[in-house]
Amino acid sequence: MIIHTAIIDQDPVLLSELKQLLGLFCPEVVIVAEYQSLSAAILGIEGIHFDLLFIQYCPEDYDDSDVKSAFPECDFFIIWLAGTEKSAFQLPDDMLHDSLMSPVSAKELRLLVTKTVEELVVKRCSKTAACSHHPGHDRLVISEKRSILILLIHDILYFQSDGNYTKIFFIKNNCIAESVMVSKNLLYFEKKVSSFDFIRIHQSILVNREKIMRIEKLTGEVELHEGTRLPIARDRKKDLFLKLLC
């Protein structure tokens, strides 16, 4: 993951030191802007997106909320550059865990950047999940040889693996079940519909939970609303029951 980064630091020595360490130990960090003061950054950073801001801590000038409000168009994390050990301990308690003191430790820098990467992943996954149920994101687009097939996720009955291919069974006109073979494996589609309610009942079968009508205890099968019966793998029965009862 690439982290677009801005730096605000008026000390050229510390700035040079930080850039060198980022280049050596944090290759995912791409510096998109450098400024000597917050006011200069506010004037010059318009239109530049960044995920992370390294900024020299000046308690008399601004705090976390001031910096965030200065760039309302960006959603970013902050790492404070405290300068010296003495000034680091002047930081408010809630900023200490996101600060670096001079001389910057490569280990501490790497730890903070790793933490930022993890938080960015969580944030982006949350946004993706939130968008997945937005109109326009509740469909599967499949490119065929002569056309493009658009399936509503709600209409899909199940996916069935066939080697490196997957057969998708879906409802057409509210009652007729049809299928299409796609040159993608089952894992690909499992990830595609991960934010929807699909259940693996077999190593080769991924079923839309909404379409399950009955579980046959004797035969170990699920029956879908339109009549299709599918086998349940023995090692997946317990997990299936738990998910259906939730």
JSON list of C-alpha atoms in Angstrom, two decimals, residues 21-106:
[
{"chain": "A", "resi": 21, "resn": "LEU", "atom": "CA", "xyz": [15.02, 7.26, 7.19]},
{"chain": "A", "resi": 22, "resn": "LEU", "atom": "CA", "xyz": [11.73, 7.09, 5.30]},
{"chain": "A", "resi": 23, "resn": "GLY", "atom": "CA", "xyz": [13.59, 6.24, 2.12]},
{"chain": "A", "resi": 24, "resn": "LEU", "atom": "CA", "xyz": [15.59, 3.48, 3.84]},
{"chain": "A", "resi": 25, "resn": "PHE", "atom": "CA", "xyz": [12.97, 1.89, 6.11]},
{"chain": "A", "resi": 26, "resn": "CYS", "atom": "CA", "xyz": [9.54, 2.91, 4.80]},
{"chain": "A", "resi": 27, "resn": "PRO", "atom": "CA", "xyz": [9.49, 2.40, 1.01]},
{"chain": "A", "resi": 28, "resn": "GLU", "atom": "CA", "xyz": [5.68, 2.58, 0.92]},
{"chain": "A", "resi": 29, "resn": "VAL", "atom": "CA", "xyz": [5.79, 6.24, 2.00]},
{"chain": "A", "resi": 30, "resn": "VAL", "atom": "CA", "xyz": [5.68, 8.72, -0.90]},
{"chain": "A", "resi": 31, "resn": "ILE", "atom": "CA", "xyz": [6.31, 12.34, 0.06]},
{"chain": "A", "resi": 32, "resn": "VAL", "atom": "CA", "xyz": [3.95, 14.60, -1.91]},
{"chain": "A", "resi": 33, "resn": "ALA", "atom": "CA", "xyz": [4.61, 17.93, -0.18]},
{"chain": "A", "resi": 34, "resn": "GLU", "atom": "CA", "xyz": [7.07, 19.64, 2.19]},
{"chain": "A", "resi": 35, "resn": "TYR", "atom": "CA", "xyz": [6.53, 22.92, 4.10]},
{"chain": "A", "resi": 36, "resn": "GLN", "atom": "CA", "xyz": [8.27, 24.86, 6.82]},
{"chain": "A", "resi": 37, "resn": "SER", "atom": "CA", "xyz": [5.08, 25.98, 8.58]},
{"chain": "A", "resi": 38, "resn": "LEU", "atom": "CA", "xyz": [1.41, 25.15, 8.90]},
{"chain": "A", "resi": 39, "resn": "SER", "atom": "CA", "xyz": [0.41, 28.48, 7.35]},
{"chain": "A", "resi": 40, "resn": "ALA", "atom": "CA", "xyz": [2.59, 27.81, 4.30]},
{"chain": "A", "resi": 41, "resn": "ALA", "atom": "CA", "xyz": [1.05, 24.36, 3.96]},
{"chain": "A", "resi": 42, "resn": "ILE", "atom": "CA", "xyz": [-2.49, 25.74, 4.13]},
{"chain": "A", "resi": 43, "resn": "LEU", "atom": "CA", "xyz": [-1.68, 28.13, 1.27]},
{"chain": "A", "resi": 44, "resn": "GLY", "atom": "CA", "xyz": [0.22, 25.66, -0.88]},
{"chain": "A", "resi": 45, "resn": "ILE", "atom": "CA", "xyz": [-1.31, 22.23, -0.37]},
{"chain": "A", "resi": 46, "resn": "GLU", "atom": "CA", "xyz": [-4.67, 22.83, -2.02]},
{"chain": "A", "resi": 47, "resn": "GLY", "atom": "CA", "xyz": [-5.58, 19.96, -4.34]},
{"chain": "A", "resi": 48, "resn": "ILE", "atom": "CA", "xyz": [-2.90, 17.63, -2.94]},
{"chain": "A", "resi": 49, "resn": "HIS", "atom": "CA", "xyz": [-4.18, 14.44, -1.29]},
{"chain": "A", "resi": 50, "resn": "PHE", "atom": "CA", "xyz": [-2.26, 12.90, 1.59]},
{"chain": "A", "resi": 51, "resn": "ASP", "atom": "CA", "xyz": [-2.90, 10.02, 4.01]},
{"chain": "A", "resi": 52, "resn": "LEU", "atom": "CA", "xyz": [-0.28, 10.92, 6.61]},
{"chain": "A", "resi": 53, "resn": "LEU", "atom": "CA", "xyz": [1.14, 14.17, 7.93]},
{"chain": "A", "resi": 54, "resn": "PHE", "atom": "CA", "xyz": [4.46, 14.50, 9.77]},
{"chain": "A", "resi": 55, "resn": "ILE", "atom": "CA", "xyz": [4.33, 17.83, 11.58]},
{"chain": "A", "resi": 56, "resn": "GLN", "atom": "CA", "xyz": [6.57, 19.62, 14.07]},
{"chain": "A", "resi": 57, "resn": "TYR", "atom": "CA", "xyz": [4.79, 20.00, 17.39]},
{"chain": "A", "resi": 58, "resn": "CYS", "atom": "CA", "xyz": [4.23, 23.63, 18.43]},
{"chain": "A", "resi": 59, "resn": "PRO", "atom": "CA", "xyz": [1.87, 23.73, 21.44]},
{"chain": "A", "resi": 60, "resn": "GLU", "atom": "CA", "xyz": [1.57, 27.51, 21.33]},
{"chain": "A", "resi": 61, "resn": "ASP", "atom": "CA", "xyz": [0.42, 27.42, 17.70]},
{"chain": "A", "resi": 62, "resn": "TYR", "atom": "CA", "xyz": [-1.88, 24.43, 17.21]},
{"chain": "A", "resi": 63, "resn": "ASP", "atom": "CA", "xyz": [-3.02, 21.03, 18.36]},
{"chain": "A", "resi": 64, "resn": "ASP", "atom": "CA", "xyz": [-4.50, 17.95, 16.72]},
{"chain": "A", "resi": 65, "resn": "SER", "atom": "CA", "xyz": [-7.92, 19.50, 16.12]},
{"chain": "A", "resi": 66, "resn": "ASP", "atom": "CA", "xyz": [-6.42, 22.67, 14.62]},
{"chain": "A", "resi": 67, "resn": "VAL", "atom": "CA", "xyz": [-4.34, 20.67, 12.13]},
{"chain": "A", "resi": 68, "resn": "LYS", "atom": "CA", "xyz": [-7.28, 18.46, 11.11]},
{"chain": "A", "resi": 69, "resn": "SER", "atom": "CA", "xyz": [-9.54, 21.47, 10.54]},
{"chain": "A", "resi": 70, "resn": "ALA", "atom": "CA", "xyz": [-6.84, 23.19, 8.45]},
{"chain": "A", "resi": 71, "resn": "PHE", "atom": "CA", "xyz": [-7.21, 20.54, 5.74]},
{"chain": "A", "resi": 72, "resn": "PRO", "atom": "CA", "xyz": [-10.91, 19.62, 5.65]},
{"chain": "A", "resi": 73, "resn": "GLU", "atom": "CA", "xyz": [-10.64, 18.04, 2.21]},
{"chain": "A", "resi": 74, "resn": "CYS", "atom": "CA", "xyz": [-8.19, 15.37, 3.47]},
{"chain": "A", "resi": 75, "resn": "ASP", "atom": "CA", "xyz": [-8.76, 12.47, 5.84]},
{"chain": "A", "resi": 76, "resn": "PHE", "atom": "CA", "xyz": [-5.34, 11.78, 7.32]},
{"chain": "A", "resi": 77, "resn": "PHE", "atom": "CA", "xyz": [-3.31, 10.51, 10.26]},
{"chain": "A", "resi": 78, "resn": "ILE", "atom": "CA", "xyz": [-0.75, 12.63, 12.15]},
{"chain": "A", "resi": 79, "resn": "ILE", "atom": "CA", "xyz": [2.73, 11.79, 13.42]},
{"chain": "A", "resi": 80, "resn": "TRP", "atom": "CA", "xyz": [4.10, 14.56, 15.61]},
{"chain": "A", "resi": 81, "resn": "LEU", "atom": "CA", "xyz": [7.77, 15.52, 15.40]},
{"chain": "A", "resi": 82, "resn": "ALA", "atom": "CA", "xyz": [8.58, 16.47, 18.98]},
{"chain": "A", "resi": 83, "resn": "GLY", "atom": "CA", "xyz": [12.13, 17.73, 18.40]},
{"chain": "A", "resi": 84, "resn": "THR", "atom": "CA", "xyz": [13.85, 16.59, 21.59]},
{"chain": "A", "resi": 85, "resn": "GLU", "atom": "CA", "xyz": [13.14, 14.21, 24.43]},
{"chain": "A", "resi": 86, "resn": "LYS", "atom": "CA", "xyz": [12.28, 17.16, 26.67]},
{"chain": "A", "resi": 87, "resn": "SER", "atom": "CA", "xyz": [9.69, 18.53, 24.25]},
{"chain": "A", "resi": 88, "resn": "ALA", "atom": "CA", "xyz": [8.30, 15.04, 23.65]},
{"chain": "A", "resi": 89, "resn": "PHE", "atom": "CA", "xyz": [7.24, 14.85, 27.27]},
{"chain": "A", "resi": 90, "resn": "GLN", "atom": "CA", "xyz": [5.44, 18.18, 26.90]},
{"chain": "A", "resi": 91, "resn": "LEU", "atom": "CA", "xyz": [3.10, 16.56, 24.39]},
{"chain": "A", "resi": 92, "resn": "PRO", "atom": "CA", "xyz": [-0.44, 15.88, 25.60]},
{"chain": "A", "resi": 93, "resn": "ASP", "atom": "CA", "xyz": [-0.91, 12.25, 26.64]},
{"chain": "A", "resi": 94, "resn": "ASP", "atom": "CA", "xyz": [-3.16, 11.47, 23.69]},
{"chain": "A", "resi": 95, "resn": "MET", "atom": "CA", "xyz": [-0.42, 12.58, 21.26]},
{"chain": "A", "resi": 96, "resn": "LEU", "atom": "CA", "xyz": [2.55, 10.77, 22.82]},
{"chain": "A", "resi": 97, "resn": "HIS", "atom": "CA", "xyz": [1.82, 7.44, 21.14]},
{"chain": "A", "resi": 98, "resn": "ASP", "atom": "CA", "xyz": [1.88, 9.15, 17.73]},
{"chain": "A", "resi": 99, "resn": "SER", "atom": "CA", "xyz": [5.09, 11.14, 18.15]},
{"chain": "A", "resi": 100, "resn": "LEU", "atom": "CA", "xyz": [8.77, 10.92, 17.28]},
{"chain": "A", "resi": 101, "resn": "MET", "atom": "CA", "xyz": [11.55, 12.72, 19.10]},
{"chain": "A", "resi": 102, "resn": "SER", "atom": "CA", "xyz": [14.95, 13.70, 17.72]},
{"chain": "A", "resi": 103, "resn": "PRO", "atom": "CA", "xyz": [17.14, 11.94, 16.83]},
{"chain": "A", "resi": 104, "resn": "VAL", "atom": "CA", "xyz": [14.47, 9.90, 15.08]},
{"chain": "A", "resi": 105, "resn": "SER", "atom": "CA", "xyz": [14.71, 6.18, 15.77]},
{"chain": "A", "resi": 106, "resn": "ALA", "atom": "CA", "xyz": [14.37, 4.02, 12.67]}
]
